């Protein structure tokens, strides 16, 4: 039990520091101090900072895909469009529940670093496959292939935007405007865009 508690403390500290200072700007000593553990504990549990990062990313994405696949199974009986909307809500909600690491990962993605190429690319390919499969089903194949591609690009952009511009997002989350409300209202806006896109393809 103690080992699990120590591991979780290290993970929590690393998540906050990677979010605040980036991976390269965070030292093992920083993590140990914030977690109130010895530096040796990080080596014991993760074999160093790189090992900690790889473990954290794996843990983040494995839980993420469990949530995605659970959402898809739960909503199999819905229409393709409603199933897509449920999936979008689950994605935004998960990323906000793990917002520090979500911001960190999306920020690193914009740098196209070695970190991205070696660790994240496989996960992004799986995410892209699951999302595009559901999206194309909802679009019913009625758009020209180029239009479907552009629409899918727009959807992915909307899913990433809140985690690329942290200050902009935080400005919308003041007072009683909680994270839960932000997730709900933001997904409603995406749903309106989806409804409009479906109406357009229906009449053309």
mmCIF file of C-alpha atoms in Angstrom:
data_model
loop_
_atom_site.group_PDB
_atom_site.id
_atom_site.type_symbol
_atom_site.label_atom_id
_atom_site.label_comp_id
_atom_site.label_asym_id
_atom_site.label_seq_id
_atom_site.Cartn_x
_atom_site.Cartn_y
_atom_site.Cartn_z
ATOM 1 C CA UNK A 1 0.000 0.000 0.000
ATOM 2 C CA UNK A 2 2.812 2.394 0.875
ATOM 3 C CA UNK A 3 4.516 1.776 -2.458
ATOM 4 C CA UNK A 4 1.278 2.544 -4.330
ATOM 5 C CA UNK A 5 0.783 5.720 -2.308
ATOM 6 C CA UNK A 6 4.337 6.862 -3.032
ATOM 7 C CA UNK A 7 3.938 6.094 -6.733
ATOM 8 C CA UNK A 8 0.701 8.069 -6.905
ATOM 9 C CA UNK A 9 2.285 11.030 -5.091
ATOM 10 C CA UNK A 10 5.147 11.061 -7.589
ATOM 11 C CA UNK A 11 2.734 10.865 -10.520
ATOM 12 C CA UNK A 12 0.607 13.707 -9.163
ATOM 13 C CA UNK A 13 3.663 15.901 -8.569
ATOM 14 C CA UNK A 14 5.103 15.161 -12.018
ATOM 15 C CA UNK A 15 1.786 15.939 -13.698
ATOM 16 C CA UNK A 16 1.611 19.362 -12.046
ATOM 17 C CA UNK A 17 5.258 20.205 -12.777
ATOM 18 C CA UNK A 18 5.230 19.018 -16.400
ATOM 19 C CA UNK A 19 2.140 21.179 -16.871
ATOM 20 C CA UNK A 20 3.764 24.237 -15.260
ATOM 21 C CA UNK A 21 7.364 23.937 -16.455
ATOM 22 C CA UNK A 22 7.419 21.396 -19.279
ATOM 23 C CA UNK A 23 9.334 18.143 -19.338
ATOM 24 C CA UNK A 24 12.786 19.585 -19.984
ATOM 25 C CA UNK A 25 12.228 22.342 -17.404
ATOM 26 C CA UNK A 26 11.408 19.877 -14.638
ATOM 27 C CA UNK A 27 14.152 18.077 -12.740
ATOM 28 C CA UNK A 28 13.969 14.846 -10.779
ATOM 29 C CA UNK A 29 14.744 16.899 -7.673
ATOM 30 C CA UNK A 30 11.757 19.172 -8.428
ATOM 31 C CA UNK A 31 9.466 16.166 -8.603
ATOM 32 C CA UNK A 32 10.873 14.587 -5.467
ATOM 33 C CA UNK A 33 10.536 17.825 -3.498
ATOM 34 C CA UNK A 34 6.949 18.403 -4.605
ATOM 35 C CA UNK A 35 5.998 14.798 -3.859
ATOM 36 C CA UNK A 36 7.882 14.895 -0.515
ATOM 37 C CA UNK A 37 9.831 11.750 -1.356
ATOM 38 C CA UNK A 38 13.484 10.874 -1.811
ATOM 39 C CA UNK A 39 14.974 11.122 -5.297
ATOM 40 C CA UNK A 40 15.771 7.425 -5.036
ATOM 41 C CA UNK A 41 12.033 6.662 -4.925
ATOM 42 C CA UNK A 42 11.668 7.975 -8.480
ATOM 43 C CA UNK A 43 14.480 5.743 -9.669
ATOM 44 C CA UNK A 44 12.981 2.789 -7.810
ATOM 45 C CA UNK A 45 9.478 3.158 -9.258
ATOM 46 C CA UNK A 46 10.200 4.615 -12.706
ATOM 47 C CA UNK A 47 13.925 4.262 -13.490
ATOM 48 C CA UNK A 48 14.255 8.044 -13.772
ATOM 49 C CA UNK A 49 12.411 11.001 -15.295
ATOM 50 C CA UNK A 50 12.068 9.534 -18.800
ATOM 51 C CA UNK A 51 10.636 6.334 -17.366
ATOM 52 C CA UNK A 52 8.201 8.360 -15.294
ATOM 53 C CA UNK A 53 7.084 10.259 -18.386
ATOM 54 C CA UNK A 54 6.570 7.075 -20.391
ATOM 55 C CA UNK A 55 4.617 5.479 -17.553
ATOM 56 C CA UNK A 56 2.446 8.593 -17.142
ATOM 57 C CA UNK A 57 1.636 8.797 -20.865
ATOM 58 C CA UNK A 58 0.862 5.086 -21.063
ATOM 59 C CA UNK A 59 -1.389 5.328 -17.993
ATOM 60 C CA UNK A 60 -3.141 8.423 -19.411
ATOM 61 C CA UNK A 61 -3.845 6.931 -22.828
ATOM 62 C CA UNK A 62 -4.765 3.434 -21.653
ATOM 63 C CA UNK A 63 -7.424 4.910 -19.353
ATOM 64 C CA UNK A 64 -8.478 7.231 -22.187
ATOM 65 C CA UNK A 65 -9.084 4.371 -24.615
ATOM 66 C CA UNK A 66 -10.926 2.361 -21.974
ATOM 67 C CA UNK A 67 -13.288 5.337 -21.670
ATOM 68 C CA UNK A 68 -13.676 5.702 -25.453
ATOM 69 C CA UNK A 69 -14.369 2.011 -26.023
ATOM 70 C CA UNK A 70 -16.781 1.873 -23.074
ATOM 71 C CA UNK A 71 -18.676 4.864 -24.492
ATOM 72 C CA UNK A 72 -18.924 3.280 -27.940
ATOM 73 C CA UNK A 73 -20.197 -0.023 -26.518
ATOM 74 C CA UNK A 74 -22.693 1.707 -24.229
ATOM 75 C CA UNK A 75 -24.187 3.698 -27.128
ATOM 76 C CA UNK A 76 -24.211 1.068 -29.881
ATOM 77 C CA UNK A 77 -28.004 1.274 -30.194
ATOM 78 C CA UNK A 78 -28.021 5.033 -30.838
ATOM 79 C CA UNK A 79 -27.990 6.634 -34.263
ATOM 80 C CA UNK A 80 -24.534 7.187 -35.739
ATOM 81 C CA UNK A 81 -24.752 10.935 -35.086
ATOM 82 C CA UNK A 82 -25.876 10.567 -31.472
ATOM 83 C CA UNK A 83 -23.159 7.988 -30.876
ATOM 84 C CA UNK A 84 -20.594 10.476 -32.185
ATOM 85 C CA UNK A 85 -21.949 13.172 -29.861
ATOM 86 C CA UNK A 86 -21.648 10.857 -26.858
ATOM 87 C CA UNK A 87 -18.086 10.048 -27.883
ATOM 88 C CA UNK A 88 -17.188 13.738 -28.161
ATOM 89 C CA UNK A 89 -18.581 14.401 -24.693
ATOM 90 C CA UNK A 90 -16.580 11.493 -23.243
ATOM 91 C CA UNK A 91 -13.360 12.746 -24.872
ATOM 92 C CA UNK A 92 -13.724 16.331 -23.636
ATOM 93 C CA UNK A 93 -14.768 15.169 -20.178
ATOM 94 C CA UNK A 94 -11.814 12.781 -19.815
ATOM 95 C CA UNK A 95 -9.312 15.384 -20.953
ATOM 96 C CA UNK A 96 -10.668 17.906 -18.468
ATOM 97 C CA UNK A 97 -10.675 15.413 -15.630
ATOM 98 C CA UNK A 98 -6.976 14.965 -16.405
ATOM 99 C CA UNK A 99 -6.460 18.556 -17.519
ATOM 100 C CA UNK A 100 -2.851 19.097 -16.415
ATOM 101 C CA UNK A 101 -1.531 16.182 -18.417
ATOM 102 C CA UNK A 102 -3.888 16.931 -21.294
ATOM 103 C CA UNK A 103 -2.502 20.477 -21.561
ATOM 104 C CA UNK A 104 1.050 19.173 -21.294
ATOM 105 C CA UNK A 105 0.623 16.553 -24.032
ATOM 106 C CA UNK A 106 -1.113 18.924 -26.464
ATOM 107 C CA UNK A 107 1.541 21.576 -25.858
ATOM 108 C CA UNK A 108 4.303 19.063 -26.591
ATOM 109 C CA UNK A 109 2.458 17.957 -29.731
ATOM 110 C CA UNK A 110 2.767 21.470 -31.133
ATOM 111 C CA UNK A 111 6.576 21.250 -30.841
ATOM 112 C CA UNK A 112 6.860 17.980 -32.819
ATOM 113 C CA UNK A 113 9.567 16.875 -30.412
ATOM 114 C CA UNK A 114 11.299 13.509 -30.039
ATOM 115 C CA UNK A 115 8.917 13.016 -27.129
ATOM 116 C CA UNK A 116 5.998 13.110 -29.567
ATOM 117 C CA UNK A 117 7.497 10.917 -32.245
ATOM 118 C CA UNK A 118 8.707 8.170 -29.925
ATOM 119 C CA UNK A 119 5.917 7.981 -27.360
ATOM 120 C CA UNK A 120 2.657 9.553 -28.500
ATOM 121 C CA UNK A 121 2.348 8.802 -32.230
ATOM 122 C CA UNK A 122 1.006 5.267 -31.752
ATOM 123 C CA UNK A 123 -1.691 6.498 -29.393
ATOM 124 C CA UNK A 124 -2.653 9.316 -31.743
ATOM 125 C CA UNK A 125 -3.065 6.855 -34.610
ATOM 126 C CA UNK A 126 -5.439 4.735 -32.520
ATOM 127 C CA UNK A 127 -7.406 7.807 -31.417
ATOM 128 C CA UNK A 128 -7.636 8.990 -35.019
ATOM 129 C CA UNK A 129 -8.898 5.592 -36.181
ATOM 130 C CA UNK A 130 -11.647 5.310 -33.545
ATOM 131 C CA UNK A 131 -12.791 8.890 -33.999
ATOM 132 C CA UNK A 132 -12.711 8.887 -37.810
ATOM 133 C CA UNK A 133 -14.602 5.588 -37.980
ATOM 134 C CA UNK A 134 -17.407 7.014 -35.834
ATOM 135 C CA UNK A 135 -17.358 10.354 -37.656
ATOM 136 C CA UNK A 136 -17.603 8.824 -41.135
ATOM 137 C CA UNK A 137 -20.484 6.630 -40.020
ATOM 138 C CA UNK A 138 -22.315 9.734 -38.784
ATOM 139 C CA UNK A 139 -21.613 11.591 -42.021
ATOM 140 C CA UNK A 140 -23.061 8.635 -43.958
ATOM 141 C CA UNK A 141 -20.524 8.983 -46.761
ATOM 142 C CA UNK A 142 -22.586 11.625 -48.566
ATOM 143 C CA UNK A 143 -19.882 14.266 -48.698
ATOM 144 C CA UNK A 144 -17.163 14.171 -51.301
ATOM 145 C CA UNK A 145 -14.065 12.571 -49.785
ATOM 146 C CA UNK A 146 -12.233 15.916 -49.648
ATOM 147 C CA UNK A 147 -15.081 17.579 -47.795
ATOM 148 C CA UNK A 148 -15.269 14.730 -45.303
ATOM 149 C CA UNK A 149 -11.540 15.060 -44.713
ATOM 150 C CA UNK A 150 -11.802 18.806 -44.108
ATOM 151 C CA UNK A 151 -14.773 18.380 -41.776
ATOM 152 C CA UNK A 152 -12.894 15.744 -39.806
ATOM 153 C CA UNK A 153 -9.915 18.099 -39.526
ATOM 154 C CA UNK A 154 -12.256 20.756 -38.127
ATOM 155 C CA UNK A 155 -13.669 18.329 -35.572
ATOM 156 C CA UNK A 156 -10.204 17.321 -34.390
ATOM 157 C CA UNK A 157 -9.290 20.986 -34.117
ATOM 158 C CA UNK A 158 -12.302 21.664 -31.896
ATOM 159 C CA UNK A 159 -11.399 18.721 -29.662
ATOM 160 C CA UNK A 160 -7.832 20.002 -29.227
ATOM 161 C CA UNK A 161 -8.409 23.751 -28.954
ATOM 162 C CA UNK A 162 -9.327 23.946 -25.238
ATOM 163 C CA UNK A 163 -6.058 22.178 -24.401
ATOM 164 C CA UNK A 164 -3.887 24.331 -26.642
ATOM 165 C CA UNK A 165 -4.934 27.714 -25.229
ATOM 166 C CA UNK A 166 -5.048 27.306 -21.476
ATOM 167 C CA UNK A 167 -5.483 30.993 -20.607
ATOM 168 C CA UNK A 168 -8.384 31.365 -23.032
ATOM 169 C CA UNK A 169 -10.129 28.377 -21.519
ATOM 170 C CA UNK A 170 -9.527 29.518 -17.954
ATOM 171 C CA UNK A 171 -11.112 32.891 -18.771
ATOM 172 C CA UNK A 172 -14.355 31.031 -19.453
ATOM 173 C CA UNK A 173 -14.220 29.139 -16.155
ATOM 174 C CA UNK A 174 -14.744 31.792 -13.494
ATOM 175 C CA UNK A 175 -17.136 31.987 -10.595
ATOM 176 C CA UNK A 176 -19.823 29.350 -10.805
ATOM 177 C CA UNK A 177 -18.804 28.462 -14.343
ATOM 178 C CA UNK A 178 -17.270 25.146 -13.322
ATOM 179 C CA UNK A 179 -15.344 22.627 -15.350
ATOM 180 C CA UNK A 180 -18.494 20.500 -15.573
ATOM 181 C CA UNK A 181 -20.461 23.381 -17.083
ATOM 182 C CA UNK A 182 -17.651 24.235 -19.476
ATOM 183 C CA UNK A 183 -17.511 20.649 -20.751
ATOM 184 C CA UNK A 184 -21.279 20.540 -21.198
ATOM 185 C CA UNK A 185 -21.551 23.899 -22.986
ATOM 186 C CA UNK A 186 -18.487 23.360 -25.141
ATOM 187 C CA UNK A 187 -19.736 19.982 -26.365
ATOM 188 C CA UNK A 188 -23.128 21.569 -27.088
ATOM 189 C CA UNK A 189 -21.402 24.002 -29.460
ATOM 190 C CA UNK A 190 -19.662 21.118 -31.254
ATOM 191 C CA UNK A 191 -22.988 19.293 -31.476
ATOM 192 C CA UNK A 192 -24.590 22.331 -33.113
ATOM 193 C CA UNK A 193 -21.798 22.341 -35.687
ATOM 194 C CA UNK A 194 -22.373 18.637 -36.327
ATOM 195 C CA UNK A 195 -26.130 19.135 -36.733
ATOM 196 C CA UNK A 196 -25.512 21.945 -39.211
ATOM 197 C CA UNK A 197 -23.059 19.810 -41.189
ATOM 198 C CA UNK A 198 -25.522 16.935 -41.382
ATOM 199 C CA UNK A 199 -28.353 19.231 -42.504
ATOM 200 C CA UNK A 200 -26.137 20.687 -45.212
ATOM 201 C CA UNK A 201 -25.225 17.301 -46.627
ATOM 202 C CA UNK A 202 -28.872 16.213 -46.492
ATOM 203 C CA UNK A 203 -30.158 19.073 -48.653
ATOM 204 C CA UNK A 204 -27.326 19.039 -51.205
#
